[in-house]
Short mmCIF file of C-alpha atoms in Angstrom, two decimals:
data_model
loop_
_atom_site.label_atom_id
_atom_site.label_comp_id
_atom_site.label_asym_id
_atom_site.label_seq_id
_atom_site.Cartn_x
_atom_site.Cartn_y
_atom_site.Cartn_z
CA MET A 1 25.96 -13.02 16.55
CA LYS A 2 23.43 -11.09 18.50
CA LEU A 3 21.02 -9.44 16.30
CA VAL A 4 18.10 -7.12 17.68
CA VAL A 5 15.22 -6.26 15.56
CA ILE A 6 13.14 -3.26 16.52
CA GLY A 7 9.45 -3.44 15.52
CA GLY A 8 7.46 -6.70 14.42
CA GLY A 9 5.87 -5.51 11.43
CA PRO A 10 6.24 -7.20 7.88
CA GLY A 11 9.74 -5.93 7.75
CA GLY A 12 10.98 -6.72 11.22
CA TYR A 13 9.39 -10.04 11.80
CA VAL A 14 10.48 -11.26 8.23
CA ALA A 15 13.89 -9.99 9.25
CA ALA A 16 13.90 -11.79 12.40
CA ILE A 17 13.01 -15.01 10.88
CA ARG A 18 15.49 -14.91 8.22
CA GLY A 19 18.24 -13.92 10.71
CA ALA A 20 17.35 -17.06 12.83
CA GLN A 21 17.36 -19.11 9.71
CA LEU A 22 20.98 -17.83 9.07
CA GLY A 23 22.33 -18.80 12.66
CA ALA A 24 21.89 -15.49 14.43
CA GLU A 25 20.58 -15.24 17.92
CA VAL A 26 17.62 -12.96 17.46
CA THR A 27 15.63 -10.73 19.63
CA LEU A 28 12.68 -8.90 18.37
CA ILE A 29 11.33 -6.01 20.42
CA GLU A 30 7.64 -4.92 19.72
CA LYS A 31 5.78 -2.46 21.81
CA GLU A 32 2.29 -3.29 20.48
CA LYS A 33 0.96 -6.26 18.46
CA LEU A 34 3.12 -8.40 16.04
CA GLY A 35 2.37 -7.64 12.53
CA GLY A 36 2.65 -4.02 12.71
CA THR A 37 0.44 -1.38 10.81
CA CYS A 38 0.15 -3.71 7.91
CA LEU A 39 -1.65 -6.63 9.78
CA ASN A 40 -3.32 -4.75 12.47
CA MET A 41 -4.36 -1.34 11.08
CA GLY A 42 -3.41 -1.32 7.43
CA CYS A 43 -3.21 -3.67 4.60
CA ILE A 44 -5.02 -6.53 5.95
CA PRO A 45 -8.10 -4.85 7.72
CA THR A 46 -8.81 -2.43 4.94
CA LYS A 47 -8.74 -5.38 2.34
CA VAL A 48 -11.27 -7.30 4.81
CA LEU A 49 -13.67 -4.42 4.41
CA LEU A 50 -12.92 -3.83 0.83
CA HIS A 51 -13.82 -7.51 0.03
CA SER A 52 -17.14 -7.17 1.73
CA SER A 53 -17.89 -4.12 -0.11
CA GLU A 54 -16.98 -5.60 -3.47
CA LEU A 55 -19.19 -8.68 -2.62
CA LEU A 56 -22.17 -6.39 -1.74
CA ASN A 57 -21.67 -4.75 -5.23
CA GLU A 58 -21.59 -8.01 -6.93
CA ILE A 59 -24.82 -9.19 -5.30
CA LYS A 60 -26.38 -6.07 -6.44
CA GLU A 61 -25.26 -6.79 -9.97
CA ALA A 62 -25.96 -10.56 -9.97
CA LYS A 63 -29.36 -10.47 -11.67
CA ILE A 64 -27.42 -10.03 -15.02
CA LEU A 65 -25.55 -13.15 -14.22
CA GLY A 66 -28.83 -15.22 -13.72
CA ILE A 67 -28.81 -14.82 -9.97
CA GLU A 68 -31.82 -13.12 -8.30
CA VAL A 69 -31.89 -12.17 -4.65
CA ASN A 70 -35.46 -11.32 -3.49
CA ASN A 71 -34.82 -10.07 -0.02
CA GLU A 72 -33.18 -6.71 0.64
CA VAL A 73 -29.39 -7.07 0.91
CA LYS A 74 -28.11 -5.27 3.97
CA VAL A 75 -24.63 -4.45 5.53
CA ASN A 76 -24.10 -6.00 9.00
CA TRP A 77 -21.28 -3.56 10.12
CA PRO A 78 -20.86 -5.28 13.52
CA GLN A 79 -20.41 -8.59 11.83
CA LEU A 80 -18.02 -7.08 9.31
CA GLN A 81 -16.07 -5.80 12.08
CA ASN A 82 -15.96 -8.98 13.79
CA ARG A 83 -14.70 -10.83 10.64
CA LYS A 84 -11.99 -8.15 10.29
CA ASN A 85 -10.84 -8.92 13.68
CA THR A 86 -10.82 -12.59 13.19
CA VAL A 87 -8.72 -12.32 10.06
CA VAL A 88 -6.45 -9.96 11.72
CA ASN A 89 -5.96 -12.20 14.83
CA THR A 90 -5.50 -15.19 12.73
CA LEU A 91 -2.75 -13.55 10.91
CA VAL A 92 -1.11 -12.12 13.92
CA SER A 93 -1.27 -15.58 15.66
CA GLY A 94 0.50 -16.99 12.68
CA VAL A 95 3.35 -14.58 12.96
CA SER A 96 3.88 -15.36 16.58
CA THR A 97 3.97 -19.18 15.90
CA LEU A 98 6.39 -18.62 13.17
CA LEU A 99 8.67 -16.46 15.50
CA GLU A 100 8.49 -19.20 18.21
CA HIS A 101 9.25 -21.91 15.73
CA ASN A 102 12.31 -20.19 14.60
CA LYS A 103 13.49 -19.46 18.23
CA VAL A 104 13.16 -15.77 18.12
CA LYS A 105 12.97 -14.16 21.43
CA VAL A 106 10.14 -11.68 21.53
CA ILE A 107 9.91 -8.89 24.05
CA ASN A 108 6.95 -6.63 24.37
CA GLY A 109 8.12 -3.07 25.19
CA THR A 110 9.48 0.20 23.88
CA ALA A 111 12.99 0.39 22.72
CA ALA A 112 15.48 3.32 22.97
CA PHE A 113 19.13 3.33 22.21
CA GLU A 114 21.75 3.93 24.67
CA GLY A 115 24.62 4.41 22.41
CA LYS A 116 25.81 2.30 19.37
CA SER A 117 25.60 -0.99 20.86
CA SER A 118 22.94 -1.05 23.71
CA ILE A 119 19.08 -0.85 23.84
CA LYS A 120 16.96 -0.16 26.83
CA VAL A 121 13.53 -1.91 26.68
CA THR A 122 10.71 -0.44 28.97
CA LYS A 123 7.88 -2.81 29.33
CA ASP A 124 4.26 -2.02 30.30
CA GLN A 125 4.64 -2.49 33.87
CA GLY A 126 7.58 0.07 33.84
CA GLU A 127 10.43 -2.43 34.41
CA SER A 128 13.24 -2.20 31.85
CA GLU A 129 16.22 -4.21 30.82
CA ASN A 130 19.27 -3.39 28.72
CA ILE A 131 20.20 -5.47 25.64
CA GLN A 132 23.53 -5.65 24.12
CA PHE A 133 23.85 -6.34 20.26
CA ASP A 134 26.35 -6.86 17.58
CA ASN A 135 23.95 -5.65 14.96
CA VAL A 136 20.54 -4.06 15.03
CA ILE A 137 17.55 -3.49 12.40
CA ILE A 138 15.30 -0.66 13.09
CA SER A 139 11.82 -1.60 11.65
CA SER A 140 9.84 0.93 13.56
CA GLY A 141 7.26 1.83 10.89
CA SER A 142 5.32 4.94 10.35
CA VAL A 143 2.21 6.79 11.85
CA PRO A 144 -0.34 8.97 10.02
CA PHE A 145 0.85 12.37 9.06
CA ILE A 146 -1.69 15.06 10.33
CA PRO A 147 -1.14 18.42 8.79
CA PRO A 148 -1.68 21.50 10.81
CA ILE A 149 -5.33 22.22 9.62
CA LYS A 150 -7.41 24.27 11.98
CA GLY A 151 -10.15 22.00 13.68
CA LYS A 152 -8.09 18.69 13.01
CA GLU A 153 -8.72 17.81 16.92
CA LEU A 154 -12.41 17.87 16.68
CA GLU A 155 -14.49 14.82 17.50
CA GLY A 156 -15.44 13.08 14.34
CA VAL A 157 -11.89 13.96 12.58
CA ILE A 158 -10.32 10.59 12.13
CA ASP A 159 -7.05 9.02 10.59
CA SER A 160 -7.02 5.68 8.83
CA THR A 161 -6.74 3.76 12.21
CA GLY A 162 -9.91 5.49 13.27
CA ALA A 163 -11.76 4.79 9.95
CA LEU A 164 -11.11 0.96 10.33
CA SER A 165 -12.85 1.04 14.08
CA LEU A 166 -15.92 3.16 13.63
CA ASP A 167 -19.07 2.16 15.49
CA SER A 168 -21.24 2.51 12.39
CA ILE A 169 -21.02 3.37 8.90
CA PRO A 170 -21.49 7.19 8.54
CA LYS A 171 -23.92 8.78 6.29
CA SER A 172 -21.37 11.01 4.80
CA MET A 173 -17.63 11.41 4.84
CA VAL A 174 -14.92 13.99 3.54
CA ILE A 175 -11.68 12.50 2.95
CA ILE A 176 -8.69 14.93 2.81
CA GLY A 177 -6.01 13.21 0.61
CA GLY A 178 -6.50 11.62 -2.96
CA GLY A 179 -3.38 9.05 -2.45
CA VAL A 180 -3.73 5.52 -2.00
CA ILE A 181 -5.16 5.45 1.34
CA GLY A 182 -7.62 8.08 0.70
CA ILE A 183 -8.90 6.43 -2.44
CA GLU A 184 -9.28 2.95 -1.11
CA PHE A 185 -11.24 4.24 1.85
CA ALA A 186 -13.32 6.21 -0.58
CA ASN A 187 -14.16 3.01 -2.48
CA ILE A 188 -15.14 1.18 0.73
CA PHE A 189 -17.36 3.62 2.28
CA ASN A 190 -18.99 4.64 -0.93
CA SER A 191 -19.91 1.05 -1.70
CA LEU A 192 -21.16 0.63 1.94
CA GLY A 193 -23.73 3.50 1.35
CA CYS A 194 -21.64 6.39 2.55
CA LYS A 195 -21.71 9.65 0.65
CA VAL A 196 -17.89 10.32 -0.07
CA THR A 197 -16.25 13.43 -0.93
CA VAL A 198 -12.45 13.48 -1.73
CA ILE A 199 -10.47 16.62 -1.41
CA GLU A 200 -6.95 16.50 -3.11
CA MET A 201 -4.18 19.33 -3.29
CA LEU A 202 -2.72 17.91 -6.57
CA PRO A 203 -4.27 18.19 -9.98
CA PHE A 204 -4.73 14.48 -10.09
CA ILE A 205 -5.27 11.58 -7.74
CA LEU A 206 -2.81 8.86 -7.08
CA PRO A 207 0.26 10.88 -7.75
CA PRO A 208 2.77 7.99 -8.52
CA VAL A 209 0.33 6.14 -10.93
CA ASP A 210 0.72 6.43 -14.63
CA ARG A 211 -1.43 9.59 -15.32
CA GLU A 212 -3.67 8.03 -18.23
CA ILE A 213 -4.90 5.28 -15.82
CA SER A 214 -5.24 7.46 -12.81
CA GLU A 215 -7.52 9.86 -14.95
CA ILE A 216 -9.61 6.76 -16.03
CA LEU A 217 -10.01 5.65 -12.49
CA LYS A 218 -11.07 8.98 -11.18
CA GLU A 219 -13.79 9.27 -13.78
CA LYS A 220 -14.90 5.67 -12.79
CA LEU A 221 -15.14 6.75 -9.10
CA LYS A 222 -16.73 9.82 -9.96
CA LYS A 223 -19.54 7.80 -12.03
CA ASP A 224 -19.90 5.52 -8.90
CA GLY A 225 -20.99 8.66 -6.91
CA ILE A 226 -17.74 9.77 -5.15
CA ASP A 227 -17.20 13.47 -5.47
CA ILE A 228 -13.65 14.39 -6.28
CA TYR A 229 -11.92 17.87 -6.05
CA ASN A 230 -8.49 18.47 -7.08
CA ASN A 231 -6.18 21.43 -6.91
CA CYS A 232 -7.73 22.25 -3.61
CA LYS A 233 -6.28 23.31 -0.15
CA VAL A 234 -8.38 22.48 2.93
CA THR A 235 -8.23 25.61 5.24
CA LYS A 236 -10.34 24.55 8.34
CA ILE A 237 -12.67 22.21 9.90
CA GLU A 238 -15.48 23.20 12.31
CA ASN A 239 -18.57 21.89 14.05
CA ASN A 240 -21.84 22.72 12.40
CA ASN A 241 -24.68 21.14 14.34
CA GLU A 242 -24.30 17.39 14.24
CA ASN A 243 -22.02 17.57 11.29
CA LEU A 244 -18.43 18.95 10.41
CA LYS A 245 -17.90 21.57 7.83
CA VAL A 246 -14.92 21.42 5.97
CA SER A 247 -13.77 24.72 4.25
CA PHE A 248 -11.38 24.62 1.29
CA GLU A 249 -10.21 26.71 -1.62
CA GLU A 250 -10.32 25.71 -5.34
CA ASP A 251 -8.47 28.32 -7.49
CA ASN A 252 -9.72 31.70 -6.23
CA SER A 253 -13.12 30.32 -4.96
CA LYS A 254 -13.87 29.28 -1.30
CA LEU A 255 -16.03 26.27 -0.81
CA ASN A 256 -17.29 24.11 2.09
CA ILE A 257 -18.86 20.77 2.50
CA GLU A 258 -20.36 19.20 5.48
CA ALA A 259 -20.33 15.66 6.61
CA GLN A 260 -20.51 13.35 9.72
CA LYS A 261 -16.92 12.38 9.65
CA VAL A 262 -13.75 13.78 8.22
CA LEU A 263 -10.96 11.16 7.35
CA ILE A 264 -7.28 12.83 6.99
CA ALA A 265 -5.24 10.59 4.81
CA VAL A 266 -2.45 12.67 3.46
CA GLY A 267 0.31 10.44 4.11
CA ARG A 268 2.40 8.78 6.82
CA ARG A 269 5.60 9.91 8.55
CA ALA A 270 8.52 7.89 10.09
CA ASN A 271 7.88 6.57 13.74
CA ILE A 272 11.35 7.31 15.14
CA SER A 273 11.00 10.17 17.67
CA ASN A 274 11.35 8.05 20.80
CA LEU A 275 14.13 5.79 19.68
CA ASN A 276 16.95 8.23 21.00
CA LEU A 277 18.59 8.00 17.75
CA GLU A 278 20.83 11.01 18.79
CA SER A 279 22.93 8.82 21.06
CA THR A 280 23.93 6.68 18.03
CA GLY A 281 24.85 9.11 15.52
CA VAL A 282 22.55 7.94 12.91
CA TYR A 283 22.00 10.37 10.15
CA ILE A 284 18.46 11.56 9.77
CA GLU A 285 17.32 12.92 6.28
CA LYS A 286 14.06 14.80 5.90
CA GLY A 287 12.66 13.10 9.00
CA TYR A 288 13.62 9.50 7.71
CA ILE A 289 16.53 7.20 8.62
CA TRP A 290 19.21 7.39 5.93
CA VAL A 291 20.23 4.02 4.51
CA ASN A 292 22.26 2.89 1.53
CA ASP A 293 21.09 0.13 -0.92
CA ASN A 294 22.59 -2.34 1.57
CA MET A 295 19.98 -1.11 4.15
CA GLU A 296 22.97 -0.03 6.30
CA THR A 297 22.74 3.46 8.04
CA ASN A 298 25.90 5.56 8.26
CA ILE A 299 26.73 3.92 11.53
CA LYS A 300 28.30 0.41 11.16
CA GLY A 301 26.08 -2.37 12.48
CA ILE A 302 22.98 -0.40 12.51
CA TYR A 303 20.46 -0.90 9.79
CA ALA A 304 17.01 0.34 8.98
CA ILE A 305 14.19 -1.13 6.99
CA GLY A 306 10.65 -0.17 6.07
CA ASP A 307 8.62 2.95 6.41
CA CYS A 308 11.17 4.64 8.83
CA THR A 309 13.50 5.04 5.99
CA GLY A 310 10.95 6.59 3.62
CA LYS A 311 12.23 4.78 0.51
CA ASN A 312 9.14 3.21 -0.66
CA MET A 313 6.25 2.79 2.12
CA LEU A 314 5.00 -0.61 1.11
CA ALA A 315 4.59 -3.77 3.19
CA HIS A 316 6.23 -5.86 0.67
CA VAL A 317 9.09 -3.55 0.27
CA ALA A 318 9.77 -3.64 3.98
CA SER A 319 9.88 -7.55 3.89
CA ASP A 320 12.35 -7.44 1.03
CA GLN A 321 14.46 -4.95 2.62
CA GLY A 322 14.36 -6.88 5.92
CA ILE A 323 15.80 -9.94 4.09
CA ILE A 324 18.59 -7.80 2.29
CA ALA A 325 19.62 -6.16 5.72
CA VAL A 326 19.94 -9.54 7.30
CA GLU A 327 21.88 -11.18 4.53
CA ASN A 328 24.25 -8.29 4.52
CA ILE A 329 24.76 -8.64 8.29
CA MET A 330 25.40 -12.32 7.92
CA GLY A 331 28.15 -11.78 5.30
CA LYS A 332 26.50 -11.57 1.80
CA ASN A 333 26.48 -8.48 -0.31
CA LYS A 334 22.82 -7.88 -1.42
CA LYS A 335 21.33 -4.62 -2.64
CA MET A 336 17.88 -3.46 -2.77
CA ASP A 337 16.37 -3.05 -6.24
CA TYR A 338 13.36 -0.44 -6.35
CA LYS A 339 12.97 -0.53 -10.10
CA THR A 340 10.92 -3.55 -10.05
CA VAL A 341 8.95 -3.03 -6.97
CA PRO A 342 5.00 -3.20 -7.84
CA ALA A 343 2.35 -1.05 -6.52
CA CYS A 344 -1.34 -1.68 -5.98
CA VAL A 345 -4.35 0.11 -5.38
CA TYR A 346 -7.42 -1.91 -4.23
CA THR A 347 -10.34 -0.13 -5.83
CA LYS A 348 -13.01 -1.25 -8.02
CA PRO A 349 -11.52 -1.64 -10.73
CA GLU A 350 -8.10 -2.64 -9.17
CA LEU A 351 -5.01 -0.76 -10.19
CA ALA A 352 -1.44 -2.34 -10.21
CA SER A 353 1.85 -0.95 -11.74
CA VAL A 354 5.47 -1.68 -11.96
CA GLY A 355 8.22 0.04 -13.54
CA LEU A 356 8.17 3.27 -15.49
CA THR A 357 5.15 5.33 -16.42
CA GLU A 358 4.92 7.21 -19.69
CA GLU A 359 5.71 10.44 -17.73
CA GLN A 360 8.97 8.94 -16.42
CA ALA A 361 10.01 7.55 -19.58
CA LYS A 362 9.49 10.98 -21.30
CA GLU A 363 11.55 12.65 -18.43
CA LYS A 364 14.42 10.23 -18.78
CA GLY A 365 14.45 10.88 -22.83
CA ILE A 366 13.87 7.07 -23.46
CA ASP A 367 12.66 6.32 -27.03
CA TYR A 368 9.78 4.02 -26.10
CA LYS A 369 6.53 2.54 -27.50
CA VAL A 370 3.32 1.47 -25.77
CA GLY A 371 0.74 -1.30 -26.27
CA LYS A 372 -2.71 -1.51 -24.87
CA PHE A 373 -5.25 -4.32 -24.63
CA PRO A 374 -8.59 -3.50 -23.33
CA LEU A 375 -10.14 -6.01 -20.99
CA ILE A 376 -13.48 -5.68 -22.99
CA TYR A 377 -11.91 -8.29 -25.47
CA ASN A 378 -10.91 -10.70 -22.94
CA GLY A 379 -13.16 -14.00 -22.44
CA LYS A 380 -12.44 -14.30 -18.81
CA SER A 381 -13.39 -10.64 -17.97
CA LEU A 382 -16.63 -11.02 -19.94
CA ILE A 383 -17.51 -14.26 -17.94
CA MET A 384 -17.06 -12.32 -14.71
CA ASN A 385 -18.98 -9.36 -16.21
CA ASP A 386 -16.00 -7.14 -15.17
CA THR A 387 -14.64 -5.61 -18.34
CA GLU A 388 -13.51 -2.19 -17.29
CA GLY A 389 -9.95 -1.30 -17.76
CA PHE A 390 -6.89 -2.57 -19.82
CA ILE A 391 -3.18 -3.64 -19.64
CA LYS A 392 -0.77 -0.99 -20.83
CA ILE A 393 2.88 -2.09 -21.60
CA ILE A 394 5.78 0.36 -22.11
CA ALA A 395 8.79 -1.04 -24.06
CA ASP A 396 12.14 0.20 -25.20
CA LYS A 397 11.89 0.90 -29.01
CA LYS A 398 15.24 -0.57 -30.02
CA TYR A 399 15.55 -3.78 -27.93
CA GLU A 400 11.90 -4.14 -26.79
CA GLU A 401 12.81 -4.60 -23.36
CA VAL A 402 9.69 -4.27 -21.14
CA LEU A 403 10.09 -0.98 -19.11
CA GLY A 404 6.85 -0.65 -17.35
CA VAL A 405 3.49 -2.41 -17.00
CA HIS A 406 0.22 -0.55 -15.80
CA ILE A 407 -3.10 -2.47 -15.25
CA LEU A 408 -6.54 -1.16 -14.60
CA GLY A 409 -9.14 -4.08 -14.04
CA PRO A 410 -10.09 -7.17 -12.26
CA ARG A 411 -7.33 -9.34 -10.64
CA ALA A 412 -4.74 -6.32 -11.42
CA THR A 413 -3.12 -6.83 -8.02
CA ASP A 414 -2.56 -10.55 -8.74
CA LEU A 415 -1.51 -10.11 -12.29
CA ILE A 416 1.23 -7.67 -11.51
CA THR A 417 3.50 -10.12 -10.36
CA GLU A 418 4.13 -11.60 -13.80
CA ALA A 419 5.19 -8.00 -14.88
CA ALA A 420 7.50 -7.59 -12.05
CA LEU A 421 9.16 -10.80 -12.80
CA ALA A 422 9.44 -9.69 -16.45
CA LEU A 423 11.17 -6.32 -15.38
CA ARG A 424 13.43 -8.25 -12.99
CA LEU A 425 14.69 -10.46 -15.76
CA GLU A 426 14.83 -7.68 -18.12
CA ALA A 427 12.36 -9.57 -20.34
CA THR A 428 11.51 -8.51 -23.91
CA LEU A 429 8.15 -8.40 -25.53
CA GLU A 430 8.85 -11.39 -27.41
CA GLU A 431 9.74 -13.52 -24.30
CA ILE A 432 6.28 -12.46 -22.95
CA ILE A 433 4.57 -13.15 -26.39
CA THR A 434 6.30 -16.67 -26.57
CA THR A 435 5.28 -17.68 -23.15
CA VAL A 436 2.08 -19.87 -23.35
CA HIS A 437 -0.70 -18.10 -21.06
CA ALA A 438 -3.60 -20.37 -19.98
CA HIS A 439 -7.05 -19.86 -21.51
CA PRO A 440 -9.47 -18.38 -20.35
CA THR A 441 -7.71 -16.19 -17.79
CA ILE A 442 -7.33 -12.29 -17.59
CA GLY A 443 -3.50 -13.05 -17.63
CA GLU A 444 -3.94 -13.73 -21.38
CA ALA A 445 -4.26 -9.88 -21.84
CA MET A 446 -0.59 -9.53 -20.84
CA LYS A 447 0.37 -11.41 -23.93
CA GLU A 448 -2.05 -9.54 -26.00
CA ALA A 449 -0.90 -6.12 -24.74
CA SER A 450 2.61 -7.19 -25.46
CA LEU A 451 1.44 -7.85 -29.11
CA ALA A 452 -0.34 -4.70 -29.39
CA VAL A 453 3.05 -2.83 -28.89
CA ASN A 454 3.72 -3.43 -32.53
CA LYS A 455 0.07 -3.50 -33.50
CA GLU A 456 0.01 -7.29 -33.82
CA ALA A 457 -2.73 -8.23 -31.06
CA ILE A 458 -4.83 -11.20 -32.09
CA HIS A 459 -8.08 -10.57 -30.34
CA MET A 460 -8.81 -7.13 -31.25
CA VAL A 461 -8.45 -4.78 -34.32
CA ASN A 462 -5.21 -3.14 -34.30
CA LYS A 463 -5.28 0.64 -35.06
#
């Protein structure tokens, strides 16, 4: 069976490897670097910068832990960029090795459909070749969405890709967009000494996140020196001497802020315009490729995964979708479950979430109850001198099934996997409570939060 995968990102390369494992003859087409946005311009490089910025903050606060740094602590931006590139190249090389080991044929070039069973691949030198397939998986990813703001083309106005490759740390930056991308970059550049202002159109930051947690994180970011404007619409960007001036409206007021750089981070859109999908009859819905829960389009044998479907634009979702698609191609019947997908925001403190928020539980008319355990009462958090935040658990009132878990605090992005597994297994509070949690760990707070739902937490006063 001939399987073609278009795009070598976290969805595409995982699908290619799994397809080869199951016996398919796999060809992967990638126009740029293996690893896609995630490895090259997204998840990985941003977390490298974030880790260094967090380390800088820890060094500055080390005195309370008994560590004194006598010399001035400086940021070596070129070295930070070098390390980022080293980490990225190491992971990209690893993906290449895995594909080679699994006998996946990799072609560097741009893919375009020529009907429902053929693809034309155009290579860098201009030559092309036609590839026939039995099944194809489209994993073409996404690109930054740039809204029609006057002045968006000015020098100094950048997107997330540009923010990762700046020559130096700017003295000031305005970030348009208070979603995950915008808030993570705000956290990074603020920690590195840049004055950051975030302008968000909605009345809150991080729209999908449990509202209580997003509001607490917002106040923490403001306390750290980040200015955040909500309910605002940017109207134009213009040059003003050596800076850029961003004009925006708040209620009936007209405001403006100057900065060296303006980062537009209002979301991403599907990267499908050059695929010639018109020749296939594949249905496009609101700019994204329509797929069912088997990851198949309306055309038999043509599947799509990852950002280009607009389902849930996360790297780990794309990888899972890739496996679901391949296994269905190879004769199994697998469906994608989005209810138990964890989401992470790499800020200080970290934020992670899975399942229903309180707002969603109310909208669905679910009779629920909530337990919260503040990390100030957790021994490991105290040891780390990192006690901001809490774990919040939402459970069904009647059967006490866990419906949602929301974490704000250290290692939240690691802890959330336990919560995702709990939801996947339809676990009850009792099953989390009777699971022995190691001590001292931040993970103990998951058990305490479960106990707190019924006001039975051990290590805090229940109210």
